[in-house]
PDB file of C-alpha atoms in Angstrom:
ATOM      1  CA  UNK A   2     130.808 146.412 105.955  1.00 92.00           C
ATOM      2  CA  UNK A   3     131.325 146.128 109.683  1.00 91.00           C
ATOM      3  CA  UNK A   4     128.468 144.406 112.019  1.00 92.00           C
ATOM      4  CA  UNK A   5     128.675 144.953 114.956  1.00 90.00           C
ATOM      5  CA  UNK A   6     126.895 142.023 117.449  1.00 89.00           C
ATOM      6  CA  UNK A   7     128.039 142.994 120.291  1.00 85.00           C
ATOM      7  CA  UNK A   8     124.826 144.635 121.600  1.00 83.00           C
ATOM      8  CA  UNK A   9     126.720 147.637 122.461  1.00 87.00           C
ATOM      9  CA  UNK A  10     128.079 150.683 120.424  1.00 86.00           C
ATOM     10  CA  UNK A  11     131.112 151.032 119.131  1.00 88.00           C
ATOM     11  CA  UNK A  12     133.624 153.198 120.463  1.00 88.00           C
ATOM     12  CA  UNK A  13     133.624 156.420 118.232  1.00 90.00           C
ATOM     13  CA  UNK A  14     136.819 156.445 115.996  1.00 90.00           C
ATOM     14  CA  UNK A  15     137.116 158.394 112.528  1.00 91.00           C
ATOM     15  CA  UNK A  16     137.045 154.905 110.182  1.00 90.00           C
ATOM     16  CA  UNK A  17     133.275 155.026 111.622  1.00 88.00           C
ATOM     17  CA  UNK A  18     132.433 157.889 109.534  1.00 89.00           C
ATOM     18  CA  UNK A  19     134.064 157.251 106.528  1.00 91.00           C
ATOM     19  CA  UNK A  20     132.043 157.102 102.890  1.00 92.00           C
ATOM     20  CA  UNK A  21     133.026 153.930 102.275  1.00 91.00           C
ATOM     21  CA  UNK A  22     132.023 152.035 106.011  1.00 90.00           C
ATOM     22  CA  UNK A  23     128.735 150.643 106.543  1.00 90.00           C
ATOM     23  CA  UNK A  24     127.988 149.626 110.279  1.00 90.00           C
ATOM     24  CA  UNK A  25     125.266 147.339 110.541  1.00 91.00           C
ATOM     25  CA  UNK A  26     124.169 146.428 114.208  1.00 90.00           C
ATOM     26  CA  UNK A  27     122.321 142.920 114.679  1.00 89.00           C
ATOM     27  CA  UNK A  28     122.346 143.494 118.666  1.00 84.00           C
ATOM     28  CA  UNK A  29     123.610 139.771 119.463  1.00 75.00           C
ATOM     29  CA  UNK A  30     120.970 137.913 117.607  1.00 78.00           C
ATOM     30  CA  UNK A  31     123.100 135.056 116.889  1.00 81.00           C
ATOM     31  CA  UNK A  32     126.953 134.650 114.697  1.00 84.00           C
ATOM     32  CA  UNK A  33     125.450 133.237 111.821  1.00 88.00           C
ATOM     33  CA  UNK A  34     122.605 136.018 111.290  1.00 90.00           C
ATOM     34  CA  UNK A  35     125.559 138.358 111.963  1.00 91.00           C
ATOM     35  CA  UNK A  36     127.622 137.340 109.143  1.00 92.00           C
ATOM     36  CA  UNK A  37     124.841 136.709 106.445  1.00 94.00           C
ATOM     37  CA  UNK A  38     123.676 139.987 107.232  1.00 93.00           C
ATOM     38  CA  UNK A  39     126.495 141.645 105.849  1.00 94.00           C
ATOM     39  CA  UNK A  40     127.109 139.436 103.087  1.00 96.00           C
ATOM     40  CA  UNK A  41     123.159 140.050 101.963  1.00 95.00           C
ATOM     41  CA  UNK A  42     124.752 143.776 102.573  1.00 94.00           C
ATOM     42  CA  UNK A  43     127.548 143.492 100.542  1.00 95.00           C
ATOM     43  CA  UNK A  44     127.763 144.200  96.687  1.00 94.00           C
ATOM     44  CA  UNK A  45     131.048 142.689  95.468  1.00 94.00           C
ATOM     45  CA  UNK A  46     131.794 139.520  94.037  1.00 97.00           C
ATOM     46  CA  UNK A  47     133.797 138.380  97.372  1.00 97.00           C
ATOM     47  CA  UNK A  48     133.086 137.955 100.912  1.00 97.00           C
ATOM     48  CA  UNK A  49     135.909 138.000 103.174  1.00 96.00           C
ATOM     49  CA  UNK A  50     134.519 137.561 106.995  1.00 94.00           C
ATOM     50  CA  UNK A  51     136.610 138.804 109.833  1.00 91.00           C
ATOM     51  CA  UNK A  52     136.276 138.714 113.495  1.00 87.00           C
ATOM     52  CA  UNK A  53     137.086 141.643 115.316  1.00 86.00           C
ATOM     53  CA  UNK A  54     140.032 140.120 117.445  1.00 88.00           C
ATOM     54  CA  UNK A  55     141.713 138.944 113.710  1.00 92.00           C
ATOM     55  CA  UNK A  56     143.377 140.596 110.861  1.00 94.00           C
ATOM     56  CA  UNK A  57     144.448 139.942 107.590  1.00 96.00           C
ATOM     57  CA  UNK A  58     148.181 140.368 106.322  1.00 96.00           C
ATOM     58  CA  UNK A  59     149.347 143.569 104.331  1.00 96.00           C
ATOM     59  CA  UNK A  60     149.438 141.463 100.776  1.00 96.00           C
ATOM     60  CA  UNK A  61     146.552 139.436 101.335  1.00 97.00           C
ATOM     61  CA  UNK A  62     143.981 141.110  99.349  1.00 97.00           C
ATOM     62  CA  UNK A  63     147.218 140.939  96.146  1.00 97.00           C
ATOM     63  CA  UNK A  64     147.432 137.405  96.809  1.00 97.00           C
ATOM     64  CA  UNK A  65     144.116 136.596  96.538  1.00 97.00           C
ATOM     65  CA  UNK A  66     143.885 138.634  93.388  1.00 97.00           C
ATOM     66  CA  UNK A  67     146.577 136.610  92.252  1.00 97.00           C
ATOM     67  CA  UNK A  68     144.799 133.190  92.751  1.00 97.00           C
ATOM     68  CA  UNK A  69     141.333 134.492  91.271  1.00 97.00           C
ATOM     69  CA  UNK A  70     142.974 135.460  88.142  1.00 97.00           C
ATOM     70  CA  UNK A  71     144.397 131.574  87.857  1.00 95.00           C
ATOM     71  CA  UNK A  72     141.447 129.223  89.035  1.00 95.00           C
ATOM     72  CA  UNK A  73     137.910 129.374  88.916  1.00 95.00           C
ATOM     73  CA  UNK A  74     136.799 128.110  92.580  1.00 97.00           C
ATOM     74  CA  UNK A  75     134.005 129.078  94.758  1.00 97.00           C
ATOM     75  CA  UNK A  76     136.405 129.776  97.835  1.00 97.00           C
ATOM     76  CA  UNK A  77     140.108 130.810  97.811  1.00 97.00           C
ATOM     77  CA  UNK A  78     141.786 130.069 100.830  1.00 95.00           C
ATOM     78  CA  UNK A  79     145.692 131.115 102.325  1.00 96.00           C
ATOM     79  CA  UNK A  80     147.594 130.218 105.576  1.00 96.00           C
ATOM     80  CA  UNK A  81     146.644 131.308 109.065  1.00 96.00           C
ATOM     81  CA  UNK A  82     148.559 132.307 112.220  1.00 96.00           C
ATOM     82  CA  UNK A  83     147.623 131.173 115.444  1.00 95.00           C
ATOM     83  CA  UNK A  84     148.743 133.804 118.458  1.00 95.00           C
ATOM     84  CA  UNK A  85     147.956 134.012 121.161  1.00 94.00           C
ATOM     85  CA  UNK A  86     145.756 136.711 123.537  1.00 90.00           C
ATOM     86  CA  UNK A  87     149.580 138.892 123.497  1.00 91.00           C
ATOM     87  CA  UNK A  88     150.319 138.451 119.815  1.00 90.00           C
ATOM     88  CA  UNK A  89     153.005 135.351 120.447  1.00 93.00           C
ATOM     89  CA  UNK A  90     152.609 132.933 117.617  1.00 94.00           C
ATOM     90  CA  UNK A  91     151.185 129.614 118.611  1.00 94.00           C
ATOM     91  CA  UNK A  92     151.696 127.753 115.064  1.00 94.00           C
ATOM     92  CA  UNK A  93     151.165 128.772 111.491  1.00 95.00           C
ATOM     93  CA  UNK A  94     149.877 126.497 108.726  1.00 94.00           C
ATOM     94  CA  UNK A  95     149.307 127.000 104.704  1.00 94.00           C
ATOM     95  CA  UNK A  96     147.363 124.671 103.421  1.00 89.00           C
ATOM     96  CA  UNK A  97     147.789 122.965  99.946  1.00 87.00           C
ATOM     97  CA  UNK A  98     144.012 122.833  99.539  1.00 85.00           C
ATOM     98  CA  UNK A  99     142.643 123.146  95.526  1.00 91.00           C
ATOM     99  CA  UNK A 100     140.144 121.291  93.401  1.00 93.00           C
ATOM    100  CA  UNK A 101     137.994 119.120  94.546  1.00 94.00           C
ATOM    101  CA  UNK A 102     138.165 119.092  98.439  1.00 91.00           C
ATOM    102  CA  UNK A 103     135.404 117.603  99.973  1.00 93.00           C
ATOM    103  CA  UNK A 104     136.348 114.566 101.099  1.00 91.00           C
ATOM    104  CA  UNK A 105     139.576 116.762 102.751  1.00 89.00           C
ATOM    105  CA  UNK A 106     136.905 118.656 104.674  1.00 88.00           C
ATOM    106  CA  UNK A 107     134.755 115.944 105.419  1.00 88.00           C
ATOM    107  CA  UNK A 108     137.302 114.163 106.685  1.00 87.00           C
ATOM    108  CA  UNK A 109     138.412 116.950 109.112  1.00 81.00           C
ATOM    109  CA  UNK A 110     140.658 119.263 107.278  1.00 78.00           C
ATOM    110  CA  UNK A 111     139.543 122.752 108.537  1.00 79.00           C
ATOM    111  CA  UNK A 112     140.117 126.055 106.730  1.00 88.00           C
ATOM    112  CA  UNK A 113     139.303 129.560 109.251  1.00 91.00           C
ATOM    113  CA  UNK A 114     136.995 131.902 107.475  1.00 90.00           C
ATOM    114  CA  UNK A 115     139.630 134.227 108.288  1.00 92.00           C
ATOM    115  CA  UNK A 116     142.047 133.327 105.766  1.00 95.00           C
ATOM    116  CA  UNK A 117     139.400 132.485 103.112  1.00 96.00           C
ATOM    117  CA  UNK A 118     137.515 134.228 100.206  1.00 97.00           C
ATOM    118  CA  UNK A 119     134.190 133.357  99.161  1.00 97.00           C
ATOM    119  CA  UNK A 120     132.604 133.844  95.760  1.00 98.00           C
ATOM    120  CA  UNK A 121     129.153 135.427  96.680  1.00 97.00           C
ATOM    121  CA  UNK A 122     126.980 134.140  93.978  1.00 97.00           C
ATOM    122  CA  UNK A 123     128.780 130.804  95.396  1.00 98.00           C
ATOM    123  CA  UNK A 124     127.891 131.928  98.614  1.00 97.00           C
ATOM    124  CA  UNK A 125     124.124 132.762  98.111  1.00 97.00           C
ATOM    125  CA  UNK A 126     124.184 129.514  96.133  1.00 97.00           C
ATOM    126  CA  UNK A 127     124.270 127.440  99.248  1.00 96.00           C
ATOM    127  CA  UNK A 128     122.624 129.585 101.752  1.00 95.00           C
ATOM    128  CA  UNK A 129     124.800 131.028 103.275  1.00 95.00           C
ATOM    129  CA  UNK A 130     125.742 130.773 106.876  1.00 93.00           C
ATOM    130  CA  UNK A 131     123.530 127.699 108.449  1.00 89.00           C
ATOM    131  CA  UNK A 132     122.139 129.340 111.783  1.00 81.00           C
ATOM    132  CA  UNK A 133     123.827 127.451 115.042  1.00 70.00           C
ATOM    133  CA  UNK A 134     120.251 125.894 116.267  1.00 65.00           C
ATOM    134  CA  UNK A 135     120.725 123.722 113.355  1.00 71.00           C
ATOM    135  CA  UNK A 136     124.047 122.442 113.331  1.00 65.00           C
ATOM    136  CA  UNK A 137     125.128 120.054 116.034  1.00 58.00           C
ATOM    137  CA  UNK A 138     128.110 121.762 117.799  1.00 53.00           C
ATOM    138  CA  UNK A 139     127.350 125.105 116.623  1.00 56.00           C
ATOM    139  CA  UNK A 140     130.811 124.753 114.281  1.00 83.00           C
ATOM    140  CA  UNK A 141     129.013 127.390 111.473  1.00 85.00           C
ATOM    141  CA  UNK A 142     132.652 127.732 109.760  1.00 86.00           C
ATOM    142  CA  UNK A 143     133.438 124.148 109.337  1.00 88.00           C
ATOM    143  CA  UNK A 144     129.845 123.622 107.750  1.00 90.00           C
ATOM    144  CA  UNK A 145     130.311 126.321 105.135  1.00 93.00           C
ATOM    145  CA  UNK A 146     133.235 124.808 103.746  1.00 92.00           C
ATOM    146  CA  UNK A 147     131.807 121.488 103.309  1.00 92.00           C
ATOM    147  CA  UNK A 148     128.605 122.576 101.806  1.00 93.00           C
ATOM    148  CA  UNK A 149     131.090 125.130  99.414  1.00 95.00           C
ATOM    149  CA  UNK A 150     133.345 122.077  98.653  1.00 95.00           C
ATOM    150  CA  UNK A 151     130.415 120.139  97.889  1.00 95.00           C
ATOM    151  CA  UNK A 152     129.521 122.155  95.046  1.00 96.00           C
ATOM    152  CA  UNK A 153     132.792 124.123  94.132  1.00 97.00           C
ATOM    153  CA  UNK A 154     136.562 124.229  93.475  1.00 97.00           C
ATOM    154  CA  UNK A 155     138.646 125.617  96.326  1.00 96.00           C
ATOM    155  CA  UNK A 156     142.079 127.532  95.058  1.00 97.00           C
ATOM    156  CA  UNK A 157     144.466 128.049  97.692  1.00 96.00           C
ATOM    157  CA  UNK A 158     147.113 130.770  97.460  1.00 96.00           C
ATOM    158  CA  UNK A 159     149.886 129.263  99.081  1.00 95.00           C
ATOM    159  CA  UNK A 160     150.700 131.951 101.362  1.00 96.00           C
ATOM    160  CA  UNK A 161     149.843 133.421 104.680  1.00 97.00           C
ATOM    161  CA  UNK A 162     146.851 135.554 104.829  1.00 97.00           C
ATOM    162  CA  UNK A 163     145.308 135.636 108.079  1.00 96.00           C
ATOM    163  CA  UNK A 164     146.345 136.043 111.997  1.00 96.00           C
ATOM    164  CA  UNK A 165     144.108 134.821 114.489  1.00 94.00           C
ATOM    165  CA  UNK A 166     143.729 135.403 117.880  1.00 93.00           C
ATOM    166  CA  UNK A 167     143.056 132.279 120.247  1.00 89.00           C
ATOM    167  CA  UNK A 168     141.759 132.422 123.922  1.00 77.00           C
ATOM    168  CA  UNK A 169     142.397 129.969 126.376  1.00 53.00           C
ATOM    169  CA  UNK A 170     138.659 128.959 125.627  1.00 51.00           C
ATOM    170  CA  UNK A 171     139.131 128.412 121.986  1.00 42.00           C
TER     171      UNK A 171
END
Protein backbone atom coordinates (compact mmCIF):
# COMPACT_ATOMS: atom_id res chain seq x y z
CA UNK A 1 0.00 0.00 0.00
CA UNK A 2 1.59 3.26 -1.04
CA UNK A 3 0.00 6.80 0.21
CA UNK A 4 0.88 9.23 -1.30
CA UNK A 5 0.62 12.87 0.87
CA UNK A 6 2.24 14.78 -1.14
CA UNK A 7 -0.77 16.62 -2.65
CA UNK A 8 0.51 15.95 -6.00
CA UNK A 9 0.47 12.84 -8.37
CA UNK A 10 2.85 10.55 -8.70
CA UNK A 11 5.03 10.32 -11.51
CA UNK A 12 3.64 7.45 -13.79
CA UNK A 13 5.98 4.34 -13.53
CA UNK A 14 4.82 0.59 -14.25
CA UNK A 15 4.94 -0.57 -10.21
CA UNK A 16 1.81 1.98 -10.26
CA UNK A 17 -0.25 -0.38 -12.12
CA UNK A 18 0.58 -3.48 -10.77
CA UNK A 19 -2.27 -6.03 -9.14
CA UNK A 20 -0.77 -6.08 -6.12
CA UNK A 21 -0.21 -1.86 -5.44
CA UNK A 22 -2.78 0.11 -3.85
CA UNK A 23 -2.19 4.00 -4.02
CA UNK A 24 -4.10 5.77 -1.59
CA UNK A 25 -3.87 9.69 -1.79
CA UNK A 26 -4.62 11.68 1.59
CA UNK A 27 -3.62 15.12 -0.26
CA UNK A 28 -1.33 16.40 2.77
CA UNK A 29 -3.86 16.12 5.49
CA UNK A 30 -1.39 15.51 8.09
CA UNK A 31 1.68 12.33 8.65
CA UNK A 32 -0.18 10.62 11.13
CA UNK A 33 -3.64 10.37 9.11
CA UNK A 34 -1.27 9.35 6.28
CA UNK A 35 0.10 6.38 7.87
CA UNK A 36 -3.08 5.06 9.74
CA UNK A 37 -4.73 5.29 6.59
CA UNK A 38 -2.90 2.64 5.10
CA UNK A 39 -2.56 0.53 7.98
CA UNK A 40 -6.70 0.69 8.34
CA UNK A 41 -5.94 -0.29 4.44
CA UNK A 42 -3.84 -3.00 4.97
CA UNK A 43 -4.89 -6.74 5.55
CA UNK A 44 -1.81 -8.55 6.90
CA UNK A 45 -0.75 -9.25 10.22
CA UNK A 46 2.31 -6.61 9.90
CA UNK A 47 2.74 -3.07 9.23
CA UNK A 48 5.99 -2.00 8.04
CA UNK A 49 5.87 2.04 7.39
CA UNK A 50 8.30 3.56 5.00
CA UNK A 51 9.04 7.00 3.92
CA UNK A 52 9.59 7.59 0.47
CA UNK A 53 13.29 8.91 0.78
CA UNK A 54 14.10 5.29 2.86
CA UNK A 55 14.45 1.71 2.02
CA UNK A 56 14.69 -1.43 3.56
CA UNK A 57 17.71 -3.95 3.05
CA UNK A 58 17.47 -7.00 0.55
CA UNK A 59 17.07 -9.68 3.68
CA UNK A 60 15.03 -7.65 5.79
CA UNK A 61 11.68 -9.02 5.25
CA UNK A 62 13.84 -12.96 6.01
CA UNK A 63 15.07 -11.49 9.06
CA UNK A 64 12.10 -10.39 10.37
CA UNK A 65 10.52 -13.70 9.54
CA UNK A 66 13.19 -15.10 11.42
CA UNK A 67 12.50 -13.13 14.70
CA UNK A 68 8.55 -13.64 14.47
CA UNK A 69 8.98 -17.28 14.36
CA UNK A 70 11.15 -16.98 17.88
CA UNK A 71 9.30 -14.29 20.11
CA UNK A 72 5.94 -13.24 20.51
CA UNK A 73 6.24 -9.22 20.64
CA UNK A 74 4.01 -6.56 19.41
CA UNK A 75 6.93 -4.79 17.41
CA UNK A 76 10.12 -6.34 15.92
CA UNK A 77 12.70 -3.99 15.38
CA UNK A 78 16.50 -4.25 13.36
CA UNK A 79 19.39 -1.72 12.85
CA UNK A 80 19.22 1.46 10.82
CA UNK A 81 21.64 3.39 8.58
CA UNK A 82 21.94 6.92 8.71
CA UNK A 83 23.19 8.55 5.10
CA UNK A 84 23.16 11.20 4.12
CA UNK A 85 21.13 13.37 1.14
CA UNK A 86 24.15 11.46 -1.43
CA UNK A 87 23.92 8.00 0.09
CA UNK A 88 27.34 8.49 2.39
CA UNK A 89 26.76 6.71 5.64
CA UNK A 90 26.51 8.98 8.61
CA UNK A 91 26.44 6.10 11.44
CA UNK A 92 24.71 2.79 11.75
CA UNK A 93 23.29 1.34 14.96
CA UNK A 94 21.51 -2.23 15.90
CA UNK A 95 19.91 -2.11 18.77
CA UNK A 96 19.74 -4.93 21.45
CA UNK A 97 16.15 -3.98 22.24
CA UNK A 98 13.68 -7.22 23.47
CA UNK A 99 11.21 -7.79 26.26
CA UNK A 100 10.05 -5.45 28.21
CA UNK A 101 11.31 -1.99 26.93
CA UNK A 102 9.52 0.73 28.21
CA UNK A 103 11.44 2.23 30.54
CA UNK A 104 14.38 2.04 27.48
CA UNK A 105 11.98 4.18 25.46
CA UNK A 106 10.84 6.30 28.05
CA UNK A 107 13.99 7.05 28.94
CA UNK A 108 15.03 8.12 25.38
CA UNK A 109 16.05 5.09 23.50
CA UNK A 110 14.52 5.67 19.99
CA UNK A 111 13.76 2.97 17.42
CA UNK A 112 12.86 4.58 13.44
CA UNK A 113 9.66 3.14 12.16
CA UNK A 114 11.78 2.36 9.35
CA UNK A 115 13.54 -0.50 10.68
CA UNK A 116 10.54 -1.77 12.71
CA UNK A 117 7.56 -4.21 12.31
CA UNK A 118 4.39 -3.79 13.94
CA UNK A 119 1.84 -6.45 14.83
CA UNK A 120 -1.49 -4.87 13.54
CA UNK A 121 -3.95 -6.23 15.95
CA UNK A 122 -1.08 -4.67 18.34
CA UNK A 123 -1.28 -1.77 16.35
CA UNK A 124 -5.12 -1.17 16.28
CA UNK A 125 -4.84 -2.10 19.95
CA UNK A 126 -3.39 1.23 20.85
CA UNK A 127 -4.74 3.47 18.26
CA UNK A 128 -2.64 3.73 16.10
CA UNK A 129 -0.70 6.72 15.01
CA UNK A 130 -1.58 9.71 17.68
CA UNK A 131 -2.34 12.75 15.25
CA UNK A 132 0.60 15.62 15.70
CA UNK A 133 -2.01 18.36 17.26
CA UNK A 134 -1.86 16.15 20.17
CA UNK A 135 1.53 15.34 20.90
CA UNK A 136 3.86 18.05 22.09
CA UNK A 137 6.71 18.17 19.49
CA UNK A 138 4.88 16.48 16.86
CA UNK A 139 7.53 13.29 17.47
CA UNK A 140 4.44 10.66 16.19
CA UNK A 141 7.26 7.79 15.92
CA UNK A 142 8.73 8.10 19.29
CA UNK A 143 5.08 8.02 20.82
CA UNK A 144 4.13 4.79 19.09
CA UNK A 145 6.83 2.95 20.55
CA UNK A 146 6.18 3.92 23.99
CA UNK A 147 2.52 3.36 23.93
CA UNK A 148 3.55 -0.32 21.98
CA UNK A 149 6.17 -0.96 24.76
CA UNK A 150 3.69 -0.13 27.24
CA UNK A 151 1.59 -2.93 26.42
CA UNK A 152 3.90 -5.39 24.42
CA UNK A 153 7.20 -7.29 24.00
CA UNK A 154 9.60 -5.80 21.47
CA UNK A 155 11.97 -8.62 19.61
CA UNK A 156 14.80 -7.19 17.92
CA UNK A 157 16.55 -9.03 15.08
CA UNK A 158 19.94 -8.10 15.56
CA UNK A 159 20.69 -7.04 12.18
CA UNK A 160 20.46 -4.15 9.84
CA UNK A 161 17.21 -3.57 8.22
CA UNK A 162 16.66 -0.13 7.30
CA UNK A 163 18.62 2.94 5.48
CA UNK A 164 17.53 6.28 6.12
CA UNK A 165 17.98 9.31 4.51
CA UNK A 166 18.77 12.50 6.74
CA UNK A 167 18.55 16.22 5.58
CA UNK A 168 20.42 18.87 6.97
CA UNK A 169 16.98 19.73 8.69
CA UNK A 170 16.53 16.44 10.34
Amino acid sequence: IVVNDSGAGLPEEAWNRAVNVTILNTNRVERSFARNTGAAAARGRYLLFLDDDDWILPDTLSQFWVTIQNHAAGMFCGGYRFVDANGNPINEHIPDENGNCFIRFMSGEWQPLQASLFDTSAFHAIGGFLPLGILRGGDEDVDLTRRISLEYEIAGTGTLAAVIRLDRAD
